[in-house]
Amino acid sequence: MAMAEQQQQIEHSHLAIRGLNLHVAQAGTGELGTVLFLHGFPEIWYSWRHQMLAVAAAGYRAIAPDWRGYGLSDQPPEPEAAVYRDLEEDLLAVLDALSVPKAYLVAKDFGAMPAYDFALRHPNRTCGVMCLGIPFLHGGSSFTAMPEGFYILRWREPGRAEADFGRYDVKRVVRTIYILFSRSEIPTAKEDQEIMDLADLSTPLPEWFTEEDLAVYTSLYEKSGFVYPLQMPYRSLHKRHPIEDPKFEVPVFVVMGEKDYVIKFPGVEAVLKNGTMEKFAPDLKITYIPEGSHFVQEQFPDKVNELLLGFLKDHPVA
């Protein structure tokens, strides 16, 4: 089936959530349960297109919101006031608005942080959590040892990314970020460079990312701009308060691409390998996808779908 035909199975609506209209993509009827998909940056509901159709075909209901300030969702009135707790509260309100008693959370990149926190605070509303690219880092990752040109340090600096991105159209910005974030090296600029200088138009897109995909992302980021996406996640990390003595009461599944640059972040590999996560998540599984990049669900959709459907099947809604 062509992607365009498949896309027609995905329905779009807006929900009034905590004073904002949030865009939600949905597919499937959900006899077996509901799967809530949470994107990262520079992602959007569309990042989950392959997974939504797979779970819908298997008898689940797929729901993929655009976070507030992203894509077709409203911009919050004060983007600089962004905190992670807002995202958690939005998730709870989305479940309530759609009359979903419990959901499986499938999250990617920074979306993993509200997903983990939601599962810890609302175990009665959570069937299980599957996170791609980000393990549970109690207390977060410290970037003090990172070079000054590390992209997160650059993007945390007020005005710097705005000036860097502002030299180009949105399409070129999204294109460059997809290229940089799909590599195994952490995007880091030299002193006389900006992050956008790390690729140019002669640098090819990853082979699994089409010009059509780029056009969809571009149109959604043209709509939202980058004001809120820079605040959430990058300029809000210091405002995320870890939950005291966290203990997951639901199954946790972490899927990492072996070529994901995030594995090179301080503390990440240690947490994956040294058993730290088991202390917090008694029912834990960690799986690696060889050759997998940071965008493993778009790069190897069949592999991720197989892992996801296996996780859902192993943990049926009680």
CSV table of C-alpha atoms in Angstrom, one decimal:
chain,number,residue,atom,x,y,z
A,1,MET,CA,0.0,0.0,0.0
A,2,ALA,CA,1.4,3.4,-0.9
A,3,MET,CA,2.2,5.7,2.0
A,4,ALA,CA,-0.4,8.3,0.7
A,5,GLU,CA,-3.1,5.6,0.9
A,6,GLN,CA,-1.9,4.6,4.3
A,7,GLN,CA,-1.9,8.2,5.5
A,8,GLN,CA,-5.6,8.3,4.8
A,9,GLN,CA,-6.1,5.8,7.7
A,10,ILE,CA,-4.8,8.5,10.0
A,11,GLU,CA,-7.3,11.0,11.3
A,12,HIS,CA,-6.5,14.5,12.5
A,13,SER,CA,-8.3,16.6,15.1
A,14,HIS,CA,-7.7,19.3,17.7
A,15,LEU,CA,-8.4,18.9,21.4
A,16,ALA,CA,-8.9,21.8,23.8
A,17,ILE,CA,-6.3,20.9,26.4
A,18,ARG,CA,-5.5,23.2,29.3
A,19,GLY,CA,-6.2,26.4,27.4
A,20,LEU,CA,-4.5,25.3,24.1
A,21,ASN,CA,-5.7,23.5,21.0
A,22,LEU,CA,-3.5,20.5,20.6
A,23,HIS,CA,-3.3,18.7,17.4
A,24,VAL,CA,-3.7,14.9,17.6
A,25,ALA,CA,-3.3,12.2,14.9
A,26,GLN,CA,-5.2,9.0,15.5
A,27,ALA,CA,-5.6,5.6,13.9
A,28,GLY,CA,-7.2,2.3,14.8
A,29,THR,CA,-10.1,1.3,17.0
A,30,GLY,CA,-8.3,0.0,20.1
A,31,GLU,CA,-9.9,-3.3,21.1
A,32,LEU,CA,-6.5,-4.3,22.6
A,33,GLY,CA,-5.6,-1.0,24.2
A,34,THR,CA,-4.3,2.5,23.4
A,35,VAL,CA,-0.8,3.5,22.4
A,36,LEU,CA,0.2,7.1,22.9
A,37,PHE,CA,3.2,8.2,20.8
A,38,LEU,CA,5.4,11.1,22.0
A,39,HIS,CA,7.8,12.8,19.6
A,40,GLY,CA,11.2,14.5,20.2
A,41,PHE,CA,13.0,17.3,18.3
A,42,PRO,CA,13.0,17.9,15.3
A,43,GLU,CA,10.1,15.5,15.2
A,44,ILE,CA,6.3,15.7,15.1
A,45,TRP,CA,3.3,13.3,15.1
A,46,TYR,CA,4.5,12.3,11.5
A,47,SER,CA,7.6,10.7,13.0
A,48,TRP,CA,5.4,7.9,14.2
A,49,ARG,CA,3.5,7.2,10.9
A,50,HIS,CA,5.0,3.7,10.5
A,51,GLN,CA,4.3,2.7,14.1
A,52,MET,CA,0.8,4.1,14.2
A,53,LEU,CA,-0.3,2.1,11.2
A,54,ALA,CA,1.3,-1.1,12.6
A,55,VAL,CA,-0.4,-0.9,16.0
A,56,ALA,CA,-3.7,0.1,14.4
A,57,ALA,CA,-3.5,-3.0,12.1
A,58,ALA,CA,-2.8,-5.1,15.2
A,59,GLY,CA,-6.0,-4.0,17.0
A,60,TYR,CA,-4.7,-1.0,19.1
A,61,ARG,CA,-5.7,2.6,19.0
A,62,ALA,CA,-2.7,4.9,18.1
A,63,ILE,CA,-2.7,8.5,19.3
A,64,ALA,CA,0.2,10.9,18.4
A,65,PRO,CA,-0.1,14.4,19.6
A,66,ASP,CA,2.1,17.4,18.5
A,67,TRP,CA,3.4,18.7,21.8
A,68,ARG,CA,2.3,22.2,22.7
A,69,GLY,CA,4.3,24.7,20.6
A,70,TYR,CA,5.0,22.1,17.9
A,71,GLY,CA,3.5,21.5,14.5
A,72,LEU,CA,-0.2,22.1,14.3
A,73,SER,CA,-0.7,22.5,18.1
A,74,ASP,CA,-1.1,26.0,19.6
A,75,GLN,CA,1.8,28.1,20.8
A,76,PRO,CA,1.8,28.6,24.6
A,77,PRO,CA,1.5,32.3,25.4
A,78,GLU,CA,4.8,32.4,27.3
A,79,PRO,CA,7.2,30.0,25.6
A,80,GLU,CA,10.0,31.0,28.0
A,81,ALA,CA,8.0,29.7,30.9
A,82,ALA,CA,8.1,26.2,29.5
A,83,VAL,CA,8.5,23.3,32.0
A,84,TYR,CA,8.5,19.6,31.5
A,85,ARG,CA,5.6,19.3,34.0
A,86,ASP,CA,3.4,21.0,31.4
A,87,LEU,CA,3.9,18.1,29.0
A,88,GLU,CA,3.0,15.6,31.7
A,89,GLU,CA,-0.2,17.5,32.5
A,90,ASP,CA,-1.0,17.8,28.8
A,91,LEU,CA,-0.7,14.0,28.5
A,92,LEU,CA,-3.1,13.4,31.4
A,93,ALA,CA,-5.6,15.9,29.9
A,94,VAL,CA,-5.3,14.2,26.4
A,95,LEU,CA,-6.1,10.8,28.0
A,96,ASP,CA,-9.0,12.3,29.8
A,97,ALA,CA,-10.3,14.2,26.8
A,98,LEU,CA,-10.3,10.9,24.7
A,99,SER,CA,-11.7,8.8,27.6
A,100,VAL,CA,-8.7,6.6,27.7
A,101,PRO,CA,-8.3,4.9,31.1
A,102,LYS,CA,-4.8,3.6,30.5
A,103,ALA,CA,-2.3,3.8,27.7
A,104,TYR,CA,1.0,2.4,26.6
A,105,LEU,CA,3.5,5.3,26.2
A,106,VAL,CA,6.0,5.1,23.3
A,107,ALA,CA,8.4,8.0,23.4
A,108,LYS,CA,11.4,9.3,21.6
A,109,ASP,CA,14.2,11.7,22.4
A,110,PHE,CA,13.1,14.4,24.9
A,111,GLY,CA,9.6,12.9,24.8
A,112,ALA,CA,11.0,10.1,26.9
A,113,MET,CA,11.4,12.4,29.9
A,114,PRO,CA,7.7,13.3,30.3
A,115,ALA,CA,6.9,9.7,29.5
A,116,TYR,CA,9.1,8.3,32.3
A,117,ASP,CA,7.8,10.9,34.7
A,118,PHE,CA,4.2,10.3,33.8
A,119,ALA,CA,4.6,6.6,34.3
A,120,LEU,CA,6.1,7.2,37.7
A,121,ARG,CA,3.4,9.7,38.8
A,122,HIS,CA,0.4,7.9,37.2
A,123,PRO,CA,1.1,4.2,37.2
A,124,ASN,CA,-2.7,3.6,37.2
A,125,ARG,CA,-3.0,5.3,33.8
A,126,THR,CA,0.0,3.6,32.3
A,127,CYS,CA,0.3,0.1,30.8
A,128,GLY,CA,4.0,0.3,30.1
A,129,VAL,CA,6.6,2.6,28.7
A,130,MET,CA,8.8,2.1,25.6
A,131,CYS,CA,11.5,4.7,25.0
A,132,LEU,CA,13.7,5.1,22.0
A,133,GLY,CA,17.1,6.7,22.3
A,134,ILE,CA,16.9,7.9,25.9
A,135,PRO,CA,17.4,5.6,29.0
A,136,PHE,CA,16.0,6.6,32.4
A,137,LEU,CA,18.7,9.0,33.7
A,138,HIS,CA,17.7,9.7,37.3
A,139,GLY,CA,18.7,13.3,37.8
A,140,GLY,CA,19.6,13.8,34.1
A,141,SER,CA,22.8,14.0,32.2
A,142,SER,CA,25.4,16.6,33.1
A,143,PHE,CA,27.0,18.5,30.2
A,144,THR,CA,29.6,20.3,32.2
A,145,ALA,CA,32.4,18.2,30.6
A,146,MET,CA,31.2,18.9,27.1
A,147,PRO,CA,32.9,21.2,24.6
A,148,GLU,CA,31.5,24.7,24.2
A,149,GLY,CA,30.4,23.9,20.6
A,150,PHE,CA,28.2,21.0,21.8
A,151,TYR,CA,24.8,21.7,20.2
A,152,ILE,CA,22.8,21.6,23.4
A,153,LEU,CA,25.1,24.2,25.1
A,154,ARG,CA,24.8,26.3,21.9
A,155,TRP,CA,21.1,26.1,21.7
A,156,ARG,CA,20.6,26.9,25.4
A,157,GLU,CA,22.3,30.3,24.8
A,158,PRO,CA,19.5,32.8,24.3
A,159,GLY,CA,19.5,34.2,20.7
A,160,ARG,CA,22.3,32.0,19.4
A,161,ALA,CA,20.3,29.3,17.6
A,162,GLU,CA,17.8,32.0,16.5
A,163,ALA,CA,20.6,33.9,14.7
A,164,ASP,CA,22.1,30.6,13.3
A,165,PHE,CA,18.8,29.3,12.0
A,166,GLY,CA,17.7,32.7,10.8
A,167,ARG,CA,20.3,32.7,8.0
A,168,TYR,CA,18.3,30.0,6.2
A,169,ASP,CA,14.8,28.9,5.4
A,170,VAL,CA,13.0,26.4,7.6
A,171,LYS,CA,13.5,23.6,5.1
A,172,ARG,CA,17.3,24.0,5.2
A,173,VAL,CA,17.3,24.1,9.0
A,174,VAL,CA,15.2,20.9,9.4
A,175,ARG,CA,17.3,19.2,6.7
A,176,THR,CA,20.5,20.0,8.4
A,177,ILE,CA,19.3,18.9,11.8
A,178,TYR,CA,18.1,15.5,10.4
A,179,ILE,CA,21.5,15.0,8.7
A,180,LEU,CA,23.4,15.9,11.9
A,181,PHE,CA,21.2,14.0,14.3
A,182,SER,CA,21.3,10.8,12.2
A,183,ARG,CA,25.1,10.5,12.5
A,184,SER,CA,26.9,8.6,15.3
A,185,GLU,CA,29.0,11.7,16.2
A,186,ILE,CA,27.6,14.2,18.6
A,187,PRO,CA,26.9,17.5,16.7
A,188,THR,CA,29.6,19.9,17.9
A,189,ALA,CA,30.7,23.1,16.3
A,190,LYS,CA,34.2,24.5,16.3
A,191,GLU,CA,34.8,27.9,17.8
A,192,ASP,CA,34.4,29.8,14.5
A,193,GLN,CA,31.4,27.7,13.4
A,194,GLU,CA,27.7,27.5,14.1
A,195,ILE,CA,25.7,24.3,14.2
A,196,MET,CA,24.1,25.0,10.8
A,197,ASP,CA,27.7,25.1,9.3
A,198,LEU,CA,28.2,21.4,10.0
A,199,ALA,CA,26.3,20.4,6.8
A,200,ASP,CA,25.5,22.1,3.5
A,201,LEU,CA,23.2,21.4,0.6
A,202,SER,CA,25.7,19.0,-1.0
A,203,THR,CA,25.4,16.8,2.1
A,204,PRO,CA,22.9,14.0,1.3
A,205,LEU,CA,19.9,13.3,3.4
A,206,PRO,CA,19.9,9.9,5.1
A,207,GLU,CA,18.7,7.3,2.6
A,208,TRP,CA,15.6,6.5,4.6
A,209,PHE,CA,14.5,10.1,4.7
A,210,THR,CA,12.8,11.2,1.5
A,211,GLU,CA,12.2,14.7,0.0
A,212,GLU,CA,8.5,14.1,0.7
A,213,ASP,CA,9.3,13.5,4.4
A,214,LEU,CA,11.4,16.7,4.5
A,215,ALA,CA,8.5,18.6,2.9
A,216,VAL,CA,6.1,17.4,5.7
A,217,TYR,CA,8.5,18.3,8.5
A,218,THR,CA,9.2,21.7,6.8
A,219,SER,CA,5.5,22.6,6.6
A,220,LEU,CA,5.0,21.7,10.2
A,221,TYR,CA,8.0,23.7,11.5
A,222,GLU,CA,7.0,26.6,9.2
A,223,LYS,CA,3.8,26.6,11.1
A,224,SER,CA,5.3,26.4,14.6
A,225,GLY,CA,8.7,28.1,14.1
A,226,PHE,CA,11.5,27.3,16.6
A,227,VAL,CA,10.8,29.6,19.5
A,228,TYR,CA,9.1,27.0,21.6
A,229,PRO,CA,11.1,24.0,20.4
A,230,LEU,CA,14.3,25.7,21.6
A,231,GLN,CA,12.7,26.4,25.0
A,232,MET,CA,11.4,22.8,25.2
A,233,PRO,CA,13.6,20.8,25.5
A,234,TYR,CA,16.9,22.7,25.5
A,235,ARG,CA,16.3,25.7,27.7
A,236,SER,CA,14.1,23.9,30.2
A,237,LEU,CA,16.4,21.0,31.1
A,238,HIS,CA,17.5,22.8,34.3
A,239,LYS,CA,13.8,23.2,35.4
A,240,ARG,CA,13.1,19.5,35.4
A,241,HIS,CA,12.9,18.2,38.9
A,242,PRO,CA,13.7,14.5,39.4
A,243,ILE,CA,11.1,12.5,41.2
A,244,GLU,CA,12.3,11.4,44.7
A,245,ASP,CA,13.2,7.8,45.0
A,246,PRO,CA,11.6,6.7,41.6
A,247,LYS,CA,10.2,3.2,41.3
A,248,PHE,CA,8.5,2.1,38.1
A,249,GLU,CA,5.4,0.0,38.8
A,250,VAL,CA,5.0,-0.7,35.0
A,251,PRO,CA,7.2,-2.5,32.5
A,252,VAL,CA,9.9,-0.3,30.9
A,253,PHE,CA,11.5,-1.1,27.5
A,254,VAL,CA,14.5,0.9,26.2
A,255,VAL,CA,15.5,0.6,22.6
A,256,MET,CA,18.8,2.1,21.5
A,257,GLY,CA,20.2,2.4,18.0
A,258,GLU,CA,23.9,1.3,18.3
A,259,LYS,CA,24.9,4.3,16.2
A,260,ASP,CA,22.8,6.8,18.1
A,261,TYR,CA,25.0,9.7,19.1
A,262,VAL,CA,23.2,10.0,22.4
A,263,ILE,CA,25.0,6.9,23.6
A,264,LYS,CA,28.1,9.1,23.8
A,265,PHE,CA,26.5,11.6,26.1
A,266,PRO,CA,28.0,11.7,29.6
A,267,GLY,CA,26.6,8.8,31.7
A,268,VAL,CA,24.3,7.3,29.1
A,269,GLU,CA,26.3,4.2,28.2
A,270,ALA,CA,27.1,3.6,31.9
A,271,VAL,CA,23.4,3.6,32.8
A,272,LEU,CA,22.6,1.2,30.0
A,273,LYS,CA,25.4,-1.2,30.8
A,274,ASN,CA,25.9,-1.1,34.6
A,275,GLY,CA,22.5,-2.1,35.9
A,276,THR,CA,21.6,1.3,37.4
A,277,MET,CA,18.2,1.3,35.6
A,278,GLU,CA,17.2,-2.0,37.1
A,279,LYS,CA,17.2,-0.4,40.6
A,280,PHE,CA,14.4,2.0,39.4
A,281,ALA,CA,12.6,-0.3,36.9
A,282,PRO,CA,12.3,-3.9,38.2
A,283,ASP,CA,10.6,-5.0,35.0
A,284,LEU,CA,13.1,-3.7,32.5
A,285,LYS,CA,14.3,-4.7,29.0
A,286,ILE,CA,17.0,-3.0,27.0
A,287,THR,CA,17.4,-3.8,23.3
A,288,TYR,CA,20.0,-2.5,20.8
A,289,ILE,CA,19.4,-2.2,17.0
A,290,PRO,CA,22.6,-2.6,15.1
A,291,GLU,CA,23.3,0.3,12.7
A,292,GLY,CA,20.3,2.1,14.3
A,293,SER,CA,20.6,5.9,14.4
A,294,HIS,CA,18.8,8.5,16.6
A,295,PHE,CA,15.8,8.2,14.2
A,296,VAL,CA,15.6,4.4,14.5
A,297,GLN,CA,11.8,4.3,14.1
A,298,GLU,CA,12.0,6.0,10.7
A,299,GLN,CA,15.2,4.3,9.7
A,300,PHE,CA,14.2,0.7,10.5
A,301,PRO,CA,10.4,0.9,10.9
A,302,ASP,CA,9.8,-2.8,10.5
A,303,LYS,CA,12.3,-3.7,13.2
A,304,VAL,CA,10.9,-1.1,15.6
A,305,ASN,CA,7.3,-2.2,14.8
A,306,GLU,CA,8.2,-5.8,15.6
A,307,LEU,CA,9.8,-4.8,19.0
A,308,LEU,CA,6.8,-2.5,19.8
A,309,LEU,CA,4.2,-5.2,18.9
A,310,GLY,CA,6.1,-7.7,20.9
A,311,PHE,CA,6.2,-5.4,24.0
A,312,LEU,CA,2.4,-4.7,23.7
A,313,LYS,CA,1.7,-8.4,23.4
A,314,ASP,CA,3.9,-9.4,26.3
A,315,HIS,CA,2.1,-6.8,28.6
A,316,PRO,CA,-1.6,-7.0,27.7
A,317,VAL,CA,-3.9,-4.4,29.3
A,318,ALA,CA,-4.9,-6.0,32.7
